[in-house]
Amino acid sequence: MTPEGWSLECANKLRFEAKKILGSDQDSTRLRRHIERFASDVASKGHYASWHFTEGEEMRRYLCIAAGLGLSLTCQVLGQDDVFLQPLLDEDKPVKKAVENKHPHMLIVLYRDLNMSLFSTTDETSKPKEVINNVIQCELKKLNRFLEKSGVDERMDTEFQMTKEKNGNGEGIYLQGIAKLGLVSIYHAIVKRGRAPDVDHAVEQLAGYNMLHLAALYGQLNMVEYLLLNKANVMAEGKNGFTAAHLAALRGNRECMRYLHAHMKTQGHSEDARTHAGLTAMQLADGYKAFVSAYSKILLPEKERLAVLSGPYVTKKTKILLQRKGLHLGITSEQSFRNTVKSMMFREHSRDVVDEMENLLKVVCQEDPRFCGEMVIPNPDGTLPSIVPEDSFKVYWQVNTEACARVSPEHSDEEQCSLTLSLGGEFRDCCFRDEFHKAIGKSLSSYTFTSKYMWLTYPCVTKANIGTSVYLVWYDSGNVRLVRVLLIPVLKAAYPKENRNEDVSKLLDRYLKSDFSVHIANEGGDKWSYVLAQMEHEILAQITEEQRSIFVGCKLLTNLLYSCWWFPKQHSRRHGRAWGNYVAGIMALPQSLLSSLFFDELSRTTPEDWSHSKHSRDKASPVILSVIEYLQELRDCDRNGNETVHRPD
């Protein structure tokens, strides 16, 4: 169907539903007029049609009317506005209205499209079992995928019991998954069977979060609604004084924050409740807004999302995304590309995060003396400018253990940079990486951050391939920054002689001949890999400005495809509407692989090969060619009109 045909069909359906609103009361009359007016706008403006209400209470009354009449499209339209639709304790319930008036199809609309709890009313006998069973089966699949990704051996069966498998360690984690994913139907079944803990019980110990906290953090309004209707304490605090409203604000879930504030008011609480650091939920929400604004250059603008996300293939999506973002940034030629890169570069000031992690690692040494060591500090001149504020950091901790000095690593025949090493002494019969992960978790359970404006946030700590990731919130100069820090324990080693070759440039050769120290990191068991962070920074500190510009330019291209790890993918439609940005979900070239390609180019070229005058098709390196081809594709697309491209205003 063409866009014009879709608009006409949608407008006709809205007019049909408006005629079914026969009530003469004020709310029914206003709703009918709003729908008729919106139908006319849809017919004339298509997907550019919009409406806006300022009163959330008015919208919730309209939703009850539409649900009671079975007006599915009207309910979906009401859900487009930036207000919460979940009912408060003393308000009518849309789910109840749909059930009472025998409109079972409305339950799917309310659950799927408006993220509402199907159990906001205690009367379940009249709810269609087929709908409820389908919802439960869908939720069980989501929960078991969560448990699998969390490394838990247990699974939940159709009787809502955890099946104990070998090495099962999932006690309590399934409640985190239920809250994070908003699996109300499963939780309701567990509550009915009397197997749920107290509703205010902390399910995540490091941050002290209960289920309401986690549901609010991830914007799961259906779970928040269910928990509050079942007497959850809206003012319950986790560590550092965070209530559910503060946590909703931390990740930009504005609708959820407002819903919680409305509940707080009904119970006589002020919405200006403060954390231990003296911050209100609104301050945190404003800080998140500033955070998103800093990433707006690489996030997907709202007006472009349909063109990109509806692409049939990843390659098509990638092409459209680069075209649209490139033109929005004013990139139409090689020189404009250079100017854009230069204008976007800035120096990241992340010393506070690094210092905090160094202090944490010193505490780890006290918790587990086997990991006594020191920070690996790369050459600061080798740190390249950033395009956007960094949301992921790597911190290397050199463990000073004598165990590695007595064992020579064996290099793998299959993977050139992999090796086998079995540590003795205190690390005999245990995994170096896993023991470090345990020590981090134990230390964080009693750790007090030195910075007043830095806190742990869920999932707090996770095991990574060569270390442990720690998740932080950092309130920095009015910005809420969500930060992921990968702590990597390493052992000092020598660069492998078998990796040296005659084609290495003088830039690299100087470090290889001087036996420059490198490190090795554990990947689990006796498998290790090389970490060359110090050497890379030493090299980057001495590259030319032209080489630096090209590398940062390539980083910009990968950043344009990058989906920020903290921007929600679940319920991203409503979250995106609040902030005008979306994630594309396109797999970008990892920064580590881009760095490898860049260093490979350095090893086979001279600085003269990178000069601007030599950027021709017959002489340019593959890195430069990729940039030129991208720019050429932009120009050809814009000139030929093969794609619909919107130029920036």
XYZ file of C-alpha atoms in Angstrom:
649
model
C 0.000 0.000 0.000
C 1.289 3.469 -0.883
C 1.748 6.087 1.876
C -1.218 8.008 0.469
C -3.369 4.877 0.540
C -2.301 4.107 4.094
C -3.180 7.641 5.231
C -6.627 7.422 3.649
C -7.287 4.000 5.187
C -6.186 5.200 8.623
C -8.315 8.359 8.374
C -11.391 6.334 7.387
C -10.873 3.944 10.312
C -10.579 6.868 12.730
C -13.780 8.452 11.384
C -15.563 5.116 11.743
C -14.447 4.796 15.356
C -15.392 8.420 16.104
C -18.986 7.657 15.056
C -19.121 4.881 17.663
C -18.533 7.394 20.475
C -22.204 8.122 21.197
C -21.969 9.418 24.756
C -23.178 12.954 25.436
C -20.959 13.594 28.452
C -18.163 16.138 28.176
C -15.305 13.612 27.869
C -17.047 11.589 25.134
C -17.886 14.727 23.171
C -14.325 16.041 23.362
C -12.800 12.688 22.437
C -15.073 12.396 19.390
C -14.076 15.883 18.208
C -10.378 15.200 18.753
C -10.525 11.971 16.743
C -12.484 13.592 13.891
C -9.994 16.467 13.739
C -7.032 14.095 13.815
C -8.591 11.965 11.043
C -8.767 15.052 8.817
C -5.103 15.856 9.556
C -4.054 12.286 8.726
C -5.916 12.441 5.404
C -4.233 15.721 4.434
C -0.788 15.474 6.082
C -0.149 11.732 6.262
C 2.452 10.669 8.829
C 3.217 14.326 9.598
C -0.143 14.646 11.370
C 0.132 15.131 15.125
C -1.796 16.127 18.197
C -0.965 16.978 21.752
C -2.767 17.006 25.090
C -1.389 18.702 28.159
C -3.539 16.970 30.768
C -2.614 13.361 31.487
C -5.730 12.777 33.578
C -7.863 13.789 30.593
C -6.024 11.293 28.390
C -6.561 8.471 30.882
C -10.305 9.141 30.931
C -10.352 9.119 27.124
C -8.518 5.792 27.111
C -11.114 4.217 29.399
C -13.880 5.369 27.034
C -12.060 4.009 23.960
C -11.208 0.689 25.655
C -14.803 0.249 26.800
C -16.061 0.807 23.236
C -13.436 -1.443 21.631
C -11.806 1.382 19.626
C -8.384 -0.137 18.999
C -6.965 2.527 16.660
C -8.140 5.336 18.933
C -6.330 3.682 21.854
C -3.166 3.396 19.775
C -3.413 7.059 18.784
C -3.811 8.097 22.425
C -0.601 6.199 23.135
C 1.367 8.447 20.782
C 1.344 11.359 23.198
C 4.098 11.942 25.734
C 2.007 11.297 28.866
C 1.573 8.193 30.997
C -1.704 6.323 30.540
C -1.459 3.855 33.430
C -4.263 4.430 35.969
C -3.681 5.686 39.491
C -5.120 3.833 42.484
C -8.480 5.627 42.559
C -9.021 5.882 38.780
C -10.968 3.714 36.343
C -8.959 0.923 34.703
C -8.939 0.560 30.875
C -8.376 -3.201 31.155
C -11.425 -3.545 33.382
C -13.540 -1.487 30.951
C -12.481 -3.683 28.013
C -13.289 -6.892 29.910
C -16.636 -5.658 31.246
C -17.783 -4.645 27.762
C -16.551 -7.905 26.195
C -13.812 -6.551 23.928
C -11.077 -9.217 24.295
C -9.098 -7.849 21.338
C -8.529 -4.670 23.349
C -6.446 -6.594 25.874
C -3.839 -7.218 23.177
C -3.815 -3.530 22.208
C -3.463 -2.380 25.826
C -0.756 -4.949 26.607
C 1.242 -4.853 23.373
C 0.936 -1.232 22.246
C 0.395 0.682 25.491
C 2.508 -1.487 27.809
C -0.287 -1.962 30.349
C -0.703 -4.622 32.990
C -3.499 -7.093 32.283
C -3.885 -7.613 36.029
C -4.763 -4.114 37.200
C -8.087 -5.581 38.369
C -8.524 -8.532 40.714
C -11.369 -10.037 38.694
C -9.720 -12.598 36.416
C -12.588 -14.963 35.727
C -13.875 -12.956 32.773
C -10.495 -12.547 31.064
C -10.027 -14.775 27.990
C -7.691 -17.625 28.937
C -6.323 -17.918 25.414
C -5.027 -14.338 25.496
C -3.496 -14.757 28.964
C -1.853 -18.085 28.030
C -0.327 -16.607 24.874
C 1.066 -13.692 26.865
C 2.539 -16.053 29.475
C 4.223 -18.228 26.832
C 5.773 -15.144 25.252
C 7.002 -13.894 28.626
C 8.500 -17.275 29.560
C 10.605 -17.200 26.391
C 11.853 -13.702 27.247
C 12.705 -14.673 30.819
C 14.572 -17.831 29.854
C 16.574 -15.915 27.233
C 17.497 -13.434 29.965
C 18.606 -16.255 32.278
C 20.686 -17.805 29.505
C 22.427 -14.508 28.715
C 23.049 -13.991 32.434
C 24.966 -17.270 32.579
C 22.365 -18.967 34.778
C 21.809 -22.693 34.300
C 18.277 -22.657 35.687
C 15.145 -22.079 33.606
C 11.544 -21.340 34.540
C 9.028 -23.989 33.506
C 5.329 -23.673 32.698
C 4.491 -24.211 36.383
C 6.500 -21.069 37.194
C 9.175 -22.979 39.062
C 12.900 -22.795 38.457
C 14.327 -26.055 37.130
C 17.545 -26.860 38.940
C 20.307 -27.793 36.521
C 23.973 -28.546 36.989
C 25.828 -25.701 38.702
C 22.595 -23.714 39.017
C 23.198 -20.289 40.524
C 20.130 -18.324 39.459
C 18.462 -17.805 42.821
C 16.963 -14.306 42.824
C 18.208 -13.408 39.344
C 14.921 -14.421 37.741
C 13.173 -11.682 39.769
C 15.602 -9.160 38.303
C 14.706 -10.400 34.819
C 10.972 -10.235 35.524
C 11.256 -6.631 36.723
C 13.680 -5.484 34.020
C 11.616 -6.990 31.183
C 8.208 -6.116 32.655
C 6.930 -9.711 32.767
C 3.806 -8.988 34.787
C 1.886 -12.147 33.854
C 4.649 -14.423 35.170
C 5.065 -12.423 38.352
C 1.301 -12.409 38.930
C 1.258 -16.213 38.633
C 4.135 -16.492 41.134
C 2.335 -14.158 43.552
C -0.890 -16.190 43.282
C 1.040 -19.349 44.160
C 2.554 -17.683 47.226
C 6.141 -18.047 46.019
C 7.034 -14.357 45.651
C 9.089 -12.601 48.341
C 7.924 -9.392 49.979
C 7.208 -6.801 47.284
C 9.814 -4.400 48.738
C 12.497 -7.086 49.100
C 15.845 -6.134 47.488
C 16.517 -8.397 44.494
C 19.868 -6.762 43.595
C 22.206 -6.462 46.557
C 25.078 -4.260 45.324
C 22.818 -1.274 44.587
C 20.003 -2.292 46.949
C 17.337 -2.296 44.211
C 13.949 -3.957 44.654
C 11.627 -4.921 41.798
C 9.987 -1.484 41.665
C 13.423 0.121 41.353
C 14.439 -2.119 38.444
C 11.100 -1.757 36.661
C 11.365 2.043 36.931
C 15.010 2.045 35.810
C 14.020 0.287 32.580
C 10.756 2.175 32.093
C 8.521 -0.882 32.465
C 5.328 0.990 33.265
C 3.202 -2.156 33.261
C 5.311 -3.677 36.043
C 5.451 -0.378 37.942
C 1.653 -0.165 37.692
C 1.198 -3.729 38.950
C 3.616 -3.348 41.864
C 2.101 -0.060 43.026
C -1.425 -1.461 42.842
C -0.126 -4.315 45.017
C 1.122 -1.999 47.777
C 4.774 -1.539 46.810
C 6.367 1.343 48.726
C 6.806 4.158 46.209
C 9.295 5.880 48.557
C 11.507 2.816 49.168
C 15.186 3.724 48.804
C 18.102 1.767 47.454
C 21.662 2.586 48.369
C 22.585 6.270 48.037
C 18.961 7.275 48.624
C 17.578 6.527 45.153
C 13.812 6.018 44.949
C 12.066 4.487 41.938
C 11.366 7.992 40.571
C 15.091 8.864 40.714
C 15.986 5.662 38.876
C 13.365 6.241 36.176
C 14.892 9.685 35.626
C 18.446 8.282 35.470
C 17.712 6.506 32.196
C 15.362 9.081 30.756
C 12.089 7.239 31.400
C 10.138 10.450 31.762
C 6.650 8.916 31.553
C 7.528 6.480 34.311
C 8.956 9.253 36.488
C 5.758 11.285 36.118
C 3.619 8.257 36.929
C 5.610 7.649 40.110
C 5.405 11.332 41.028
C 1.622 11.194 40.616
C 1.484 8.217 42.998
C 3.710 10.037 45.470
C 1.316 12.995 45.479
C -1.708 10.783 46.162
C 0.108 9.509 49.269
C 1.142 12.957 50.469
C 4.808 12.729 49.444
C 6.725 15.501 47.706
C 8.089 14.847 44.228
C 11.174 16.844 45.246
C 12.558 13.973 47.344
C 16.358 14.035 47.176
C 19.082 11.415 46.996
C 21.886 11.356 49.557
C 23.795 13.616 47.151
C 20.940 16.148 47.236
C 19.564 15.552 43.718
C 15.885 15.459 42.750
C 14.416 13.220 40.065
C 13.816 16.249 37.841
C 17.484 17.247 38.082
C 18.475 13.746 37.012
C 15.948 13.811 34.148
C 17.384 17.127 32.943
C 20.871 15.630 33.225
C 19.831 12.697 31.046
C 18.387 15.135 28.505
C 21.778 16.855 28.296
C 23.439 13.436 27.938
C 21.227 12.481 24.977
C 21.823 15.885 23.401
C 25.577 15.237 23.417
C 24.961 12.012 21.455
C 22.390 13.443 19.046
C 25.059 13.524 16.321
C 25.279 9.733 16.232
C 21.781 8.718 17.361
C 19.083 8.309 14.720
C 16.849 11.411 14.374
C 13.142 10.762 14.753
C 12.211 11.951 11.264
C 14.662 9.480 9.690
C 13.845 6.400 11.734
C 11.181 4.886 9.467
C 13.356 5.086 6.350
C 16.263 3.391 8.128
C 14.486 0.845 10.313
C 12.212 -0.325 7.480
C 15.158 -1.179 5.229
C 14.888 -4.825 4.088
C 18.553 -5.721 4.623
C 21.322 -4.647 6.968
C 23.373 -3.368 4.026
C 20.439 -1.257 2.854
C 19.857 0.117 6.351
C 23.544 0.928 6.707
C 23.651 2.739 3.376
C 20.580 4.856 4.122
C 21.763 5.611 7.643
C 25.174 6.858 6.494
C 23.597 8.923 3.732
C 21.087 10.627 6.002
C 23.464 11.273 8.874
C 26.231 12.409 6.552
C 24.017 15.005 4.934
C 22.617 16.149 8.278
C 26.197 16.838 9.334
C 26.798 18.770 6.118
C 29.159 16.195 4.575
C 28.992 16.552 0.788
C 32.660 16.545 -0.201
C 36.051 15.406 1.025
C 36.828 18.860 2.395
C 33.497 19.135 4.207
C 34.179 15.707 5.693
C 37.522 16.955 7.010
C 35.933 20.119 8.370
C 33.190 18.139 10.097
C 35.675 15.801 11.760
C 37.790 18.728 12.921
C 34.809 20.628 14.337
C 33.510 17.608 16.274
C 36.778 16.603 17.942
C 37.283 17.366 21.614
C 39.396 16.088 24.486
C 37.598 13.797 26.910
C 38.092 14.550 30.608
C 37.572 11.184 32.265
C 40.149 11.358 35.013
C 37.454 11.174 37.717
C 36.291 7.765 36.471
C 39.835 6.407 36.148
C 40.815 7.673 39.611
C 37.701 6.096 41.132
C 38.480 2.760 39.514
C 42.088 2.920 40.700
C 40.824 3.465 44.240
C 38.436 0.506 43.846
C 41.264 -1.730 42.623
C 43.334 -0.816 45.669
C 40.416 -1.993 47.805
C 40.360 -5.204 45.736
C 44.011 -5.741 46.697
C 42.986 -5.636 50.346
C 40.080 -7.998 49.690
C 42.248 -10.441 47.728
C 46.037 -9.856 48.048
C 46.652 -12.104 45.034
C 45.630 -9.147 42.852
C 48.010 -6.588 44.307
C 49.410 -4.491 41.503
C 49.375 -1.116 39.807
C 47.613 0.781 37.053
C 48.932 0.519 33.527
C 49.157 4.152 32.438
C 49.403 4.602 28.650
C 51.051 7.657 27.122
C 48.407 10.441 27.363
C 49.675 11.948 24.092
C 48.450 8.781 22.390
C 44.835 9.397 23.398
C 42.976 10.577 20.313
C 40.233 13.215 20.407
C 36.659 11.986 20.833
C 33.646 12.582 18.613
C 31.132 12.139 21.440
C 31.583 11.826 25.213
C 33.008 8.426 26.056
C 30.501 6.007 27.581
C 32.898 3.049 27.748
C 36.372 2.946 29.262
C 39.093 0.352 29.675
C 41.286 0.252 32.760
C 44.287 -2.094 32.837
C 45.542 -3.406 36.183
C 48.971 -5.053 36.147
C 48.944 -7.850 38.710
C 52.350 -8.274 40.314
C 52.318 -12.020 40.851
C 55.385 -14.226 40.766
C 53.359 -17.078 39.334
C 53.753 -15.864 35.755
C 57.529 -15.493 36.004
C 58.036 -19.224 36.373
C 55.905 -20.294 33.396
C 56.562 -19.592 29.713
C 53.418 -19.176 27.601
C 52.858 -21.518 24.690
C 51.651 -19.881 21.497
C 48.707 -21.314 19.627
C 49.285 -22.724 16.157
C 45.737 -21.774 15.138
C 45.560 -18.200 16.463
C 48.695 -16.094 16.143
C 48.019 -13.815 19.120
C 46.597 -16.478 21.461
C 48.599 -18.449 23.965
C 48.266 -21.028 26.694
C 49.458 -20.384 30.222
C 48.776 -22.350 33.400
C 49.539 -20.324 36.500
C 50.864 -21.989 39.600
C 51.068 -20.946 43.215
C 48.000 -19.124 44.513
C 46.273 -19.377 41.121
C 46.726 -23.123 40.730
C 43.482 -24.939 39.869
C 41.464 -21.736 39.480
C 40.624 -19.260 36.722
C 42.553 -15.977 36.928
C 39.747 -13.958 35.276
C 36.940 -15.506 37.344
C 38.792 -15.003 40.627
C 39.280 -11.342 39.733
C 35.552 -11.032 38.987
C 34.684 -12.468 42.409
C 37.084 -10.067 44.126
C 35.500 -7.079 42.346
C 32.009 -8.157 43.444
C 33.048 -8.642 47.077
C 34.826 -5.296 47.174
C 31.877 -3.394 45.695
C 29.492 -4.825 48.298
C 31.073 -2.545 50.918
C 32.817 0.043 48.739
C 32.177 3.749 49.301
C 32.782 5.928 46.261
C 35.132 8.838 46.855
C 33.154 10.985 44.415
C 29.877 12.347 45.787
C 28.291 12.180 42.337
C 29.228 8.677 41.204
C 27.220 5.530 41.924
C 26.785 1.929 40.870
C 23.788 1.183 38.686
C 22.236 -2.036 37.431
C 23.561 -4.488 36.261
C 26.443 -3.250 38.485
C 29.028 -5.890 37.486
C 29.151 -8.402 34.661
C 31.818 -10.847 33.552
C 33.495 -9.885 30.269
C 35.772 -11.827 27.935
C 39.015 -10.622 29.538
C 37.842 -8.853 32.689
C 34.899 -7.407 34.592
C 32.571 -4.611 33.481
C 31.401 -2.139 36.123
C 28.352 0.051 35.400
C 28.273 3.552 36.836
C 26.173 6.695 36.908
C 28.234 9.866 36.971
C 26.564 13.233 37.532
C 29.067 15.520 35.844
C 28.430 19.275 35.589
C 24.679 18.869 35.198
C 24.976 15.846 32.884
C 23.901 12.339 33.850
C 26.507 10.087 32.277
C 25.966 6.344 32.074
C 29.414 4.775 32.012
C 30.624 1.226 31.489
C 34.180 0.518 32.672
C 35.980 -2.670 31.681
C 38.525 -3.588 34.365
C 41.168 -5.845 32.831
C 43.691 -7.674 35.049
C 46.897 -8.267 33.076
C 50.314 -9.833 33.528
C 53.497 -8.336 32.153
C 55.067 -10.191 29.227
C 57.389 -9.747 26.245
C 56.215 -9.147 22.691
C 56.153 -12.455 20.728
C 59.188 -12.673 18.468
C 57.319 -14.809 15.942
C 54.983 -11.854 15.243
C 57.810 -9.680 13.938
C 58.285 -9.325 10.183
C 60.415 -7.418 7.711
C 57.532 -5.247 6.476
C 57.072 -3.464 9.787
C 57.575 0.277 9.396
C 60.243 2.195 11.275
C 57.546 3.590 13.542
C 56.722 0.119 14.876
C 60.176 -1.362 14.511
C 61.669 0.947 17.132
C 59.418 -0.496 19.828
C 59.776 -4.105 18.755
C 63.583 -4.054 18.769
C 63.708 -2.452 22.206
C 61.660 -5.304 23.710
C 58.885 -2.923 24.695
C 56.736 -4.493 27.426
C 53.279 -5.742 26.585
C 50.700 -7.566 28.671
C 48.586 -10.695 28.517
C 44.977 -11.072 29.682
C 43.096 -14.211 30.642
C 40.112 -15.320 28.531
C 39.113 -18.109 30.902
C 40.823 -21.362 31.837
C 44.387 -21.452 30.540
C 43.656 -19.378 27.420
C 45.295 -15.953 27.236
C 45.708 -13.203 24.646
C 48.034 -10.253 24.154
C 47.105 -6.722 25.248
C 49.080 -4.047 23.392
C 47.465 -0.912 24.829
C 50.714 0.726 25.960
C 52.465 0.112 22.653
C 49.472 1.425 20.695
C 49.405 4.657 22.701
C 53.142 5.144 22.209
C 52.675 4.818 18.456
C 49.609 7.078 18.314
C 51.529 9.735 20.231
C 53.895 10.087 17.254
C 51.687 9.787 14.193
C 51.294 12.768 11.885
C 48.326 15.140 11.961
C 47.149 13.727 8.629
C 47.209 10.176 9.993
C 45.421 11.332 13.132
C 42.743 13.101 11.079
C 42.107 10.013 8.941
C 41.850 7.712 11.953
C 39.418 10.021 13.761
C 37.431 10.362 10.513
C 37.076 6.595 10.287
C 36.024 6.507 13.940
C 33.305 9.013 13.067
C 31.940 6.692 10.364
C 31.759 3.779 12.789
C 30.248 6.033 15.465
C 27.476 7.015 13.050
C 26.427 3.357 13.015
C 27.018 2.886 16.728
C 24.016 2.098 18.935
C 24.746 3.489 22.394
C 24.704 0.625 24.879
C 22.688 2.690 27.372
C 19.943 3.825 24.971
C 17.075 1.354 25.472
C 16.176 -1.056 22.719
C 13.158 -2.417 24.577
C 10.219 -0.024 24.300
C 12.485 2.278 22.324
C 9.484 3.671 20.423
C 8.066 5.489 23.439
C 11.478 6.323 24.900
C 12.555 7.608 21.503
C 9.512 9.837 21.190
C 10.423 11.493 24.470
C 13.913 12.419 23.286
C 13.532 12.606 19.496
C 16.214 9.960 18.915
C 16.368 6.219 18.307
C 18.957 3.491 17.962
C 19.237 1.813 14.589
C 20.423 -1.577 15.807
C 22.993 -1.916 13.000
C 26.182 -3.850 13.686
C 29.071 -1.408 13.354
C 32.758 -2.118 12.879
C 34.165 -2.602 16.410
C 36.664 0.040 17.468
C 39.200 -2.682 18.242
C 39.015 -3.993 14.663
C 39.227 -0.472 13.249
C 42.363 0.089 15.330
C 43.849 -3.161 14.022
C 43.238 -2.082 10.421
C 44.783 1.298 11.120
C 47.922 -0.156 12.710
C 48.212 -2.600 9.833
C 48.256 0.384 7.470
C 50.903 2.090 9.591
C 53.103 -1.001 9.452
C 53.054 -1.098 5.632
C 53.333 2.596 4.793
C 55.416 5.683 5.439
C 54.113 9.085 6.620
C 54.546 10.394 3.064
C 52.058 7.803 1.805
C 49.381 9.448 3.968
C 49.880 12.968 2.647
C 46.815 14.732 1.290
C 48.365 15.058 -2.182
C 48.610 11.273 -2.554
C 44.944 10.513 -1.909
C 44.276 9.161 -5.396
C 42.642 5.944 -6.516
C 45.914 4.326 -7.560
C 47.925 5.290 -4.458
C 45.544 5.646 -1.540
C 45.446 3.086 1.241
C 42.299 1.004 1.889
C 41.474 3.146 4.924
C 41.491 6.330 2.834
C 39.640 4.638 -0.038
C 36.790 3.654 2.255
C 36.275 7.310 3.185
C 36.465 8.447 -0.458
C 33.977 5.788 -1.588
C 31.574 6.821 1.148
C 31.736 10.476 0.068
C 31.330 9.556 -3.600
C 28.256 7.490 -2.771
C 26.768 10.441 -0.910
C 27.290 12.762 -3.879
C 25.974 10.267 -6.439
C 22.910 9.510 -4.359
C 22.110 13.182 -3.878
C 22.733 14.026 -7.544
C 20.802 11.158 -9.109
C 17.900 11.203 -6.679
C 17.861 7.406 -6.445
C 17.215 7.707 -2.721
C 15.018 10.235 -0.991
C 17.519 12.309 0.944
C 16.526 15.162 3.228
C 19.053 17.950 3.371
C 19.551 19.733 6.669
C 17.539 22.907 7.100
